[in-house]
Coordinates of C-alpha atoms in Angstrom, one line a residue:
Chain I
X1 CA -4.6 -22.8 4.3
X2 CA -7.2 -22.3 1.2
X3 CA -4.9 -19.9 -0.7
X4 CA -1.8 -22.1 -0.7
X5 CA -3.9 -25.1 -1.4
X6 CA -5.0 -23.5 -4.6
X7 CA -1.6 -22.2 -5.5
X8 CA -0.6 -25.8 -5.5
X9 CA -3.3 -26.8 -7.5
X10 CA -2.6 -24.1 -10.3
X11 CA 1.4 -23.8 -10.1
X12 CA 2.5 -27.1 -8.6
X13 CA 4.0 -29.9 -11.2
X14 CA 3.3 -33.7 -10.1
X15 CA 6.4 -35.6 -11.1
X16 CA 6.4 -39.4 -10.8
X17 CA 6.6 -41.2 -7.5
X18 CA 4.9 -39.0 -5.3
X19 CA 7.3 -35.8 -6.4
X20 CA 5.5 -32.6 -6.3
X21 CA 7.4 -29.6 -7.4
X22 CA 6.8 -25.8 -6.2
X23 CA 9.5 -24.0 -7.6
X24 CA 7.7 -20.8 -8.9
X25 CA 6.1 -19.9 -5.6
X26 CA 8.0 -21.6 -2.7
X27 CA 11.2 -23.2 -3.1
X28 CA 13.2 -21.7 -6.0
X29 CA 11.2 -18.7 -6.9
X30 CA 9.3 -17.2 -3.8
X31 CA 6.1 -15.6 -3.6
X32 CA 6.9 -12.9 -0.7
X33 CA 3.4 -11.8 -0.5
X34 CA 1.8 -15.7 -0.2
X35 CA 4.7 -16.5 2.4
X36 CA 4.0 -13.6 4.4
X37 CA 0.3 -14.8 4.5
X38 CA 1.4 -18.2 5.4
X39 CA 3.4 -16.5 8.3
X40 CA 0.6 -14.8 9.5
X41 CA -1.5 -18.1 9.5
X42 CA 1.1 -19.8 11.5
X43 CA 1.0 -17.0 14.3
X44 CA -3.0 -17.9 14.2
X45 CA -2.4 -21.4 14.8
X46 CA 0.3 -20.8 17.3
X47 CA -1.2 -18.0 19.4
X48 CA -0.3 -18.5 23.0
X49 CA 2.7 -20.3 22.5
X50 CA 5.9 -18.4 24.0
X51 CA 8.1 -18.6 21.1
X52 CA 10.9 -16.8 21.1
X53 CA 13.4 -17.9 18.2
X54 CA 12.5 -19.6 15.3
X55 CA 14.6 -22.7 13.6
X56 CA 14.9 -23.6 10.3
X57 CA 17.3 -25.7 7.7
X58 CA 19.1 -24.4 4.8
X59 CA 18.2 -23.6 2.0
X60 CA 14.5 -23.8 1.4
X61 CA 13.5 -23.2 4.8
X62 CA 15.3 -19.9 5.5
X63 CA 13.3 -17.5 3.6
X64 CA 9.8 -18.8 5.1
X65 CA 11.0 -18.8 8.3
X66 CA 12.4 -15.1 8.0
X67 CA 9.3 -14.0 6.4
X68 CA 7.3 -15.8 9.2
X69 CA 9.5 -14.0 11.8
X70 CA 7.9 -11.0 11.4
X71 CA 4.6 -12.3 12.8
X72 CA 6.6 -13.8 15.9
X73 CA 7.7 -10.5 17.2
X74 CA 10.6 -10.1 14.7
X75 CA 12.6 -13.2 16.5
X76 CA 15.5 -14.4 15.5
X77 CA 15.7 -17.4 12.9
X78 CA 18.5 -20.0 13.4
X79 CA 18.7 -21.8 10.3
X80 CA 20.7 -25.2 10.8
X81 CA 23.7 -25.8 8.0
X82 CA 24.1 -28.4 6.1
X83 CA 28.0 -29.2 6.2
X84 CA 30.7 -31.7 6.9
X85 CA 30.8 -32.6 10.6
X86 CA 34.6 -33.0 9.3
X87 CA 35.3 -29.2 10.3
X88 CA 33.9 -29.7 13.9
X89 CA 35.6 -27.7 17.0
X90 CA 33.3 -28.9 19.5
X91 CA 31.4 -26.0 19.5
X92 CA 28.3 -27.3 17.5
X93 CA 25.4 -29.4 18.0
X94 CA 25.6 -32.1 15.3
X95 CA 23.4 -34.7 14.1
X96 CA 23.2 -37.1 10.8
X97 CA 20.4 -36.8 8.3
X98 CA 19.1 -39.7 5.7
X99 CA 18.3 -37.5 2.8
X100 CA 15.8 -39.8 1.0
X101 CA 15.6 -37.7 -1.8
X102 CA 19.2 -37.8 -2.6
X103 CA 19.8 -40.8 -1.3
X104 CA 22.6 -40.0 1.1
X105 CA 23.6 -39.0 4.3
X106 CA 24.3 -35.4 5.6
X107 CA 25.5 -33.6 8.5
X108 CA 23.2 -30.9 10.4
X109 CA 24.8 -28.5 12.4
X110 CA 24.3 -25.3 14.7
X111 CA 26.5 -23.6 16.5
X112 CA 26.2 -24.2 20.2
X113 CA 25.6 -20.2 21.3
X114 CA 22.5 -20.2 19.3
X115 CA 20.6 -22.1 21.1
X116 CA 20.0 -22.7 24.8
X117 CA 17.5 -23.9 27.3
X118 CA 16.1 -20.6 27.5
X119 CA 14.7 -20.9 24.0
X120 CA 11.2 -21.6 23.0
X121 CA 11.1 -22.5 19.5
X122 CA 9.0 -22.9 16.6
X123 CA 10.4 -24.6 13.9
X124 CA 9.9 -24.2 10.3
X125 CA 10.4 -25.9 7.1
X126 CA 9.1 -26.0 3.6
X127 CA 8.4 -30.1 3.0
X128 CA 7.7 -32.5 5.2
X129 CA 7.7 -36.4 4.0
X130 CA 9.5 -39.0 5.8
X131 CA 10.5 -36.6 8.5
X132 CA 13.8 -37.3 8.6
X133 CA 15.3 -33.5 8.6
X134 CA 12.8 -32.6 10.9
X135 CA 14.0 -35.6 13.2
X136 CA 17.5 -34.1 13.2
X137 CA 16.3 -31.1 13.9
X138 CA 14.4 -32.2 16.8
X139 CA 17.7 -34.0 17.9
X140 CA 19.9 -31.0 17.9
X141 CA 16.8 -29.2 19.9
X142 CA 17.4 -32.0 22.4
X143 CA 21.3 -31.4 22.6
X144 CA 20.4 -27.7 23.3
X145 CA 17.8 -28.0 25.9
X146 CA 15.6 -25.8 24.2
X147 CA 12.0 -26.6 24.3
X148 CA 9.9 -27.0 21.1
X149 CA 6.6 -25.2 21.0
X150 CA 5.5 -26.1 17.7
X151 CA 6.3 -27.2 13.8
X152 CA 5.3 -25.2 11.1
X153 CA 5.5 -27.0 7.6
X154 CA 4.3 -25.4 4.4
X155 CA 3.3 -28.4 2.6
X156 CA 2.9 -32.2 4.3
X157 CA 2.9 -35.6 2.2
X158 CA 0.3 -36.7 4.4
X159 CA 0.8 -40.3 2.7
X160 CA 4.0 -40.6 4.0
X161 CA 4.6 -40.9 7.7
X162 CA 6.7 -38.1 8.8
X163 CA 3.7 -35.7 9.8
X164 CA 1.4 -38.2 11.3
X165 CA 4.6 -39.7 13.7
X166 CA 5.3 -36.3 14.8
X167 CA 1.6 -35.6 15.8
X168 CA 1.6 -39.0 18.0
X169 CA 4.8 -38.0 19.6
X170 CA 2.9 -34.9 21.0
X171 CA 4.1 -32.2 18.9
X172 CA 1.9 -29.4 17.6
X173 CA 2.6 -29.8 13.9
X174 CA 0.6 -27.0 11.7
X175 CA 0.8 -27.9 8.1
X176 CA -0.4 -25.4 5.6
X177 CA -1.7 -27.6 3.0
X178 CA -1.7 -31.8 3.8
X179 CA -1.4 -33.7 0.4
X180 CA -3.2 -37.3 0.5
X181 CA -2.8 -38.2 -3.2
X182 CA -0.4 -37.4 -5.9
X183 CA -1.4 -38.6 -9.2
X184 CA 1.4 -38.5 -12.0
X185 CA -0.7 -39.7 -14.7
X186 CA -3.3 -37.0 -14.7
X187 CA -1.7 -34.5 -12.5
X188 CA -4.2 -34.6 -9.6
X189 CA -3.5 -33.4 -6.4
X190 CA -6.2 -34.3 -3.5
X191 CA -5.7 -32.5 0.0
X192 CA -6.4 -33.7 3.7
X193 CA -9.5 -31.9 5.3
X194 CA -8.2 -29.6 8.2
X195 CA -10.7 -29.2 10.6
X196 CA -8.7 -27.2 12.8
X197 CA -7.9 -25.0 10.2
X198 CA -11.3 -23.5 10.6
X199 CA -11.6 -19.6 11.1
X200 CA -8.2 -19.0 9.0
X201 CA -8.2 -15.8 7.2
Chain V
X1 CA 24.8 1.6 7.3
X2 CA 25.9 3.0 10.7
X3 CA 23.5 0.0 12.4
X4 CA 25.2 -2.7 10.4
X5 CA 28.7 -1.5 11.2
X6 CA 27.9 -0.9 14.8
X7 CA 26.9 -4.7 15.1
X8 CA 29.9 -5.8 13.2
X9 CA 32.1 -4.3 15.5
X10 CA 30.0 -5.3 18.6
X11 CA 29.1 -9.3 17.6
X12 CA 31.6 -9.8 14.4
X13 CA 34.5 -12.0 15.2
X14 CA 38.0 -11.6 13.3
X15 CA 39.5 -14.5 12.3
X16 CA 42.9 -15.2 10.8
X17 CA 43.6 -14.3 6.9
X18 CA 41.1 -11.9 6.7
X19 CA 38.1 -13.8 7.3
X20 CA 35.1 -12.0 9.4
X21 CA 32.6 -14.5 11.3
X22 CA 29.0 -13.0 11.5
X23 CA 26.8 -15.7 13.2
X24 CA 25.0 -14.6 15.3
X25 CA 23.1 -11.8 13.0
X26 CA 23.7 -12.4 9.5
X27 CA 24.3 -16.0 8.3
X28 CA 23.6 -18.5 10.8
X29 CA 21.2 -16.7 13.2
X30 CA 19.3 -13.8 12.0
X31 CA 18.8 -10.7 13.5
X32 CA 14.9 -10.1 11.6
X33 CA 14.7 -6.6 12.6
X34 CA 18.0 -5.3 11.5
X35 CA 17.9 -7.0 8.3
X36 CA 14.5 -5.7 7.9
X37 CA 16.2 -2.4 8.2
X38 CA 18.7 -3.1 5.7
X39 CA 16.3 -3.9 3.3
X40 CA 14.9 -0.4 3.9
X41 CA 18.2 1.2 3.3
X42 CA 18.7 -0.8 0.2
X43 CA 15.2 0.6 -0.8
X44 CA 16.5 4.2 -0.3
X45 CA 19.6 3.8 -2.4
X46 CA 17.7 2.1 -5.3
X47 CA 15.0 4.6 -5.0
X48 CA 13.4 4.9 -8.8
X49 CA 14.8 1.7 -10.1
X50 CA 12.0 -0.5 -11.9
X51 CA 13.0 -3.8 -9.9
X52 CA 10.4 -6.4 -10.5
X53 CA 12.4 -9.3 -8.9
X54 CA 15.1 -10.0 -6.7
X55 CA 18.0 -12.8 -7.2
X56 CA 19.9 -14.3 -4.7
X57 CA 22.0 -17.5 -4.1
X58 CA 21.8 -20.1 -1.4
X59 CA 22.0 -20.4 1.6
X60 CA 22.7 -16.8 3.1
X61 CA 21.6 -15.1 1.0
X62 CA 17.9 -16.2 0.9
X63 CA 16.6 -14.6 4.1
X64 CA 18.3 -11.4 3.5
X65 CA 16.6 -11.2 0.1
X66 CA 13.2 -12.3 1.3
X67 CA 12.9 -9.4 4.2
X68 CA 14.3 -7.0 1.6
X69 CA 11.8 -7.7 -1.2
X70 CA 9.2 -6.5 1.5
X71 CA 10.5 -2.9 0.6
X72 CA 10.6 -3.7 -3.3
X73 CA 6.9 -4.0 -3.4
X74 CA 6.5 -7.4 -2.0
X75 CA 8.4 -8.7 -5.4
X76 CA 9.4 -12.4 -5.7
X77 CA 13.0 -13.5 -4.9
X78 CA 14.7 -16.0 -7.1
X79 CA 17.5 -18.2 -5.7
X80 CA 20.1 -19.6 -7.5
X81 CA 20.8 -23.5 -6.5
X82 CA 24.1 -24.7 -5.8
X83 CA 24.1 -28.2 -7.4
X84 CA 25.6 -30.6 -9.6
X85 CA 25.0 -29.5 -13.2
X86 CA 24.7 -33.4 -14.1
X87 CA 21.0 -33.4 -13.6
X88 CA 20.9 -30.5 -16.1
X89 CA 17.9 -31.2 -18.1
X90 CA 18.4 -28.0 -20.5
X91 CA 15.4 -26.2 -18.7
X92 CA 18.1 -24.4 -16.5
X93 CA 20.6 -21.6 -16.8
X94 CA 24.1 -23.0 -15.4
X95 CA 27.6 -21.7 -14.7
X96 CA 30.5 -22.6 -12.8
X97 CA 31.7 -20.5 -9.6
X98 CA 35.3 -21.1 -7.8
X99 CA 34.9 -20.6 -4.2
X100 CA 38.0 -19.2 -3.0
X101 CA 36.2 -19.7 0.8
X102 CA 36.0 -24.0 0.0
X103 CA 38.7 -24.2 -2.5
X104 CA 36.4 -25.8 -5.0
X105 CA 34.3 -25.5 -8.0
X106 CA 30.4 -25.5 -7.9
X107 CA 27.6 -25.2 -10.5
X108 CA 25.2 -22.6 -10.0
X109 CA 21.6 -23.1 -11.7
X110 CA 18.6 -21.2 -12.2
X111 CA 15.4 -22.8 -14.3
X112 CA 14.9 -20.8 -17.1
X113 CA 11.1 -20.2 -16.6
X114 CA 12.0 -18.0 -13.6
X115 CA 14.1 -15.3 -15.4
X116 CA 13.2 -13.6 -18.6
X117 CA 14.2 -10.8 -20.8
X118 CA 10.9 -8.7 -19.0
X119 CA 12.8 -8.9 -15.5
X120 CA 14.5 -6.1 -13.9
X121 CA 16.9 -7.5 -11.0
X122 CA 18.2 -6.4 -7.9
X123 CA 20.9 -8.7 -6.8
X124 CA 21.6 -9.3 -3.2
X125 CA 24.1 -11.1 -1.2
X126 CA 25.4 -11.4 2.3
X127 CA 28.9 -11.0 1.4
X128 CA 31.2 -9.8 -1.2
X129 CA 34.8 -10.7 -1.4
X130 CA 36.6 -11.8 -4.7
X131 CA 33.0 -11.4 -6.3
X132 CA 33.3 -15.1 -7.7
X133 CA 29.8 -16.0 -6.7
X134 CA 28.6 -12.6 -8.1
X135 CA 30.2 -13.1 -11.3
X136 CA 28.2 -16.2 -11.7
X137 CA 24.6 -14.7 -10.9
X138 CA 25.7 -12.2 -13.7
X139 CA 26.4 -14.6 -16.0
X140 CA 23.4 -16.6 -15.4
X141 CA 21.3 -13.1 -16.0
X142 CA 23.2 -12.5 -19.0
X143 CA 21.9 -15.9 -20.6
X144 CA 18.3 -15.1 -19.3
X145 CA 18.3 -11.5 -21.0
X146 CA 17.2 -10.0 -18.0
X147 CA 18.1 -6.6 -16.7
X148 CA 20.6 -5.9 -13.6
X149 CA 19.4 -2.7 -12.0
X150 CA 21.5 -2.9 -8.9
X151 CA 23.6 -5.5 -6.5
X152 CA 22.9 -4.9 -2.8
X153 CA 25.4 -6.5 -0.7
X154 CA 25.5 -6.5 3.4
X155 CA 29.2 -6.8 3.8
X156 CA 31.9 -6.0 1.4
X157 CA 35.1 -6.8 1.9
X158 CA 37.0 -3.5 0.6
X159 CA 40.4 -5.1 0.7
X160 CA 39.1 -7.7 -1.8
X161 CA 38.6 -6.8 -5.5
X162 CA 35.0 -8.1 -6.0
X163 CA 33.1 -4.8 -5.1
X164 CA 35.3 -2.5 -6.9
X165 CA 35.8 -4.2 -10.3
X166 CA 32.0 -4.5 -10.2
X167 CA 31.7 -0.9 -9.8
X168 CA 34.2 -0.2 -12.6
X169 CA 32.2 -2.1 -14.9
X170 CA 29.2 0.4 -14.2
X171 CA 26.7 -1.7 -11.7
X172 CA 25.7 0.2 -9.1
X173 CA 26.4 -1.7 -6.0
X174 CA 25.4 -1.0 -2.8
X175 CA 27.2 -2.3 0.2
X176 CA 25.7 -1.5 3.7
X177 CA 29.3 -2.1 5.2
X178 CA 32.3 -1.9 3.5
X179 CA 35.6 -3.6 5.4
X180 CA 38.9 -2.2 4.8
X181 CA 40.7 -3.5 7.1
X182 CA 40.7 -7.1 9.5
X183 CA 43.1 -7.0 11.7
X184 CA 42.9 -10.7 13.7
X185 CA 45.8 -9.7 16.3
X186 CA 43.7 -7.5 18.1
X187 CA 40.2 -7.9 16.7
X188 CA 40.3 -4.6 14.9
X189 CA 37.6 -3.7 12.0
X190 CA 38.1 -0.7 9.9
X191 CA 35.4 0.5 7.3
X192 CA 35.4 2.7 4.4
X193 CA 33.7 5.8 4.7
X194 CA 30.8 5.9 2.5
X195 CA 29.8 9.8 1.5
X196 CA 26.8 8.3 -0.9
X197 CA 25.4 7.0 2.5
X198 CA 24.6 10.3 3.5
X199 CA 20.8 10.7 4.5
X200 CA 20.2 7.2 5.6
X201 CA 18.0 6.3 8.4

């Protein structure tokens, strides 16, 4: 999505070790107008899919998913919680996720009555790198019996394996910007060409 | 706001000790259509205020603030982060908040370049009880020199002092539902009459 790529080039900050910071428009401050357009673009790419609910994970995915939901018939948004499974009552789906960013394991939890075999989900998140959080969400979806209709990511790190390994598993994964190279020395960002994105607004 | 009150009566669950759970439409699953209407209601109540940015706090405030922003000219949304101040670089506003729900102290952080004396803020959150998180946000706003134009809360616990103490301090605090009584024994919820809400859609 050209507008997102241009915004990353303008306002993103490349840190060492493949870290891209986008706090001014995506995951600390949100540019509501841009994110609304991102929702419209996902609706275009997932046109025809019978999405009835969006699933995301706290915290940065929530606002993006909420704005995207307007483009999917105002469907409900469920956000998985990062919490200690120590309080589990048996009424929750739960899985463990290894965070590479924070170097620790955390629990991801969704209450059981919020996902069912009748649900057709679009999963949305802000970033995809190793794909650890996404695999946790997919594990929870599998526990629930719901169907994954697609995965929408704002920014994918194409030089890390998460996105392409999910594509190989057969998921329709639509990342609005795929970063192939991050050069901290000169702040350079290179994007993957996306032929499938032709026709975007 | 009648529609929110009715939804609380229908789908809210009263737990012991003054706890009201609303996971099916507000803070685990989000009813996007309802929350969009809540945004419109805040826009009505804060009409004429020169709001140029919405401030909230992760996680449950984010989706509500993002949807509300559409009714305030698609203004940007900043969400304060709950994080360890151990990583502070001097580029962040930070304060400590005592969580009564979780019985611990956490740090609330906002990067300095996201708030400035030019900002006129609407602060939004899902719940108000003791007001601890809100006082943390107000402390950060004070550090930044920005102006608070108003505070929008989805559900206020009127039997706890947070909301009314902020009103006494002079803030325009608009809670869309104010719960005066929660009776766990019979699941009863009683709302405060809000004369100022007259004329709502």
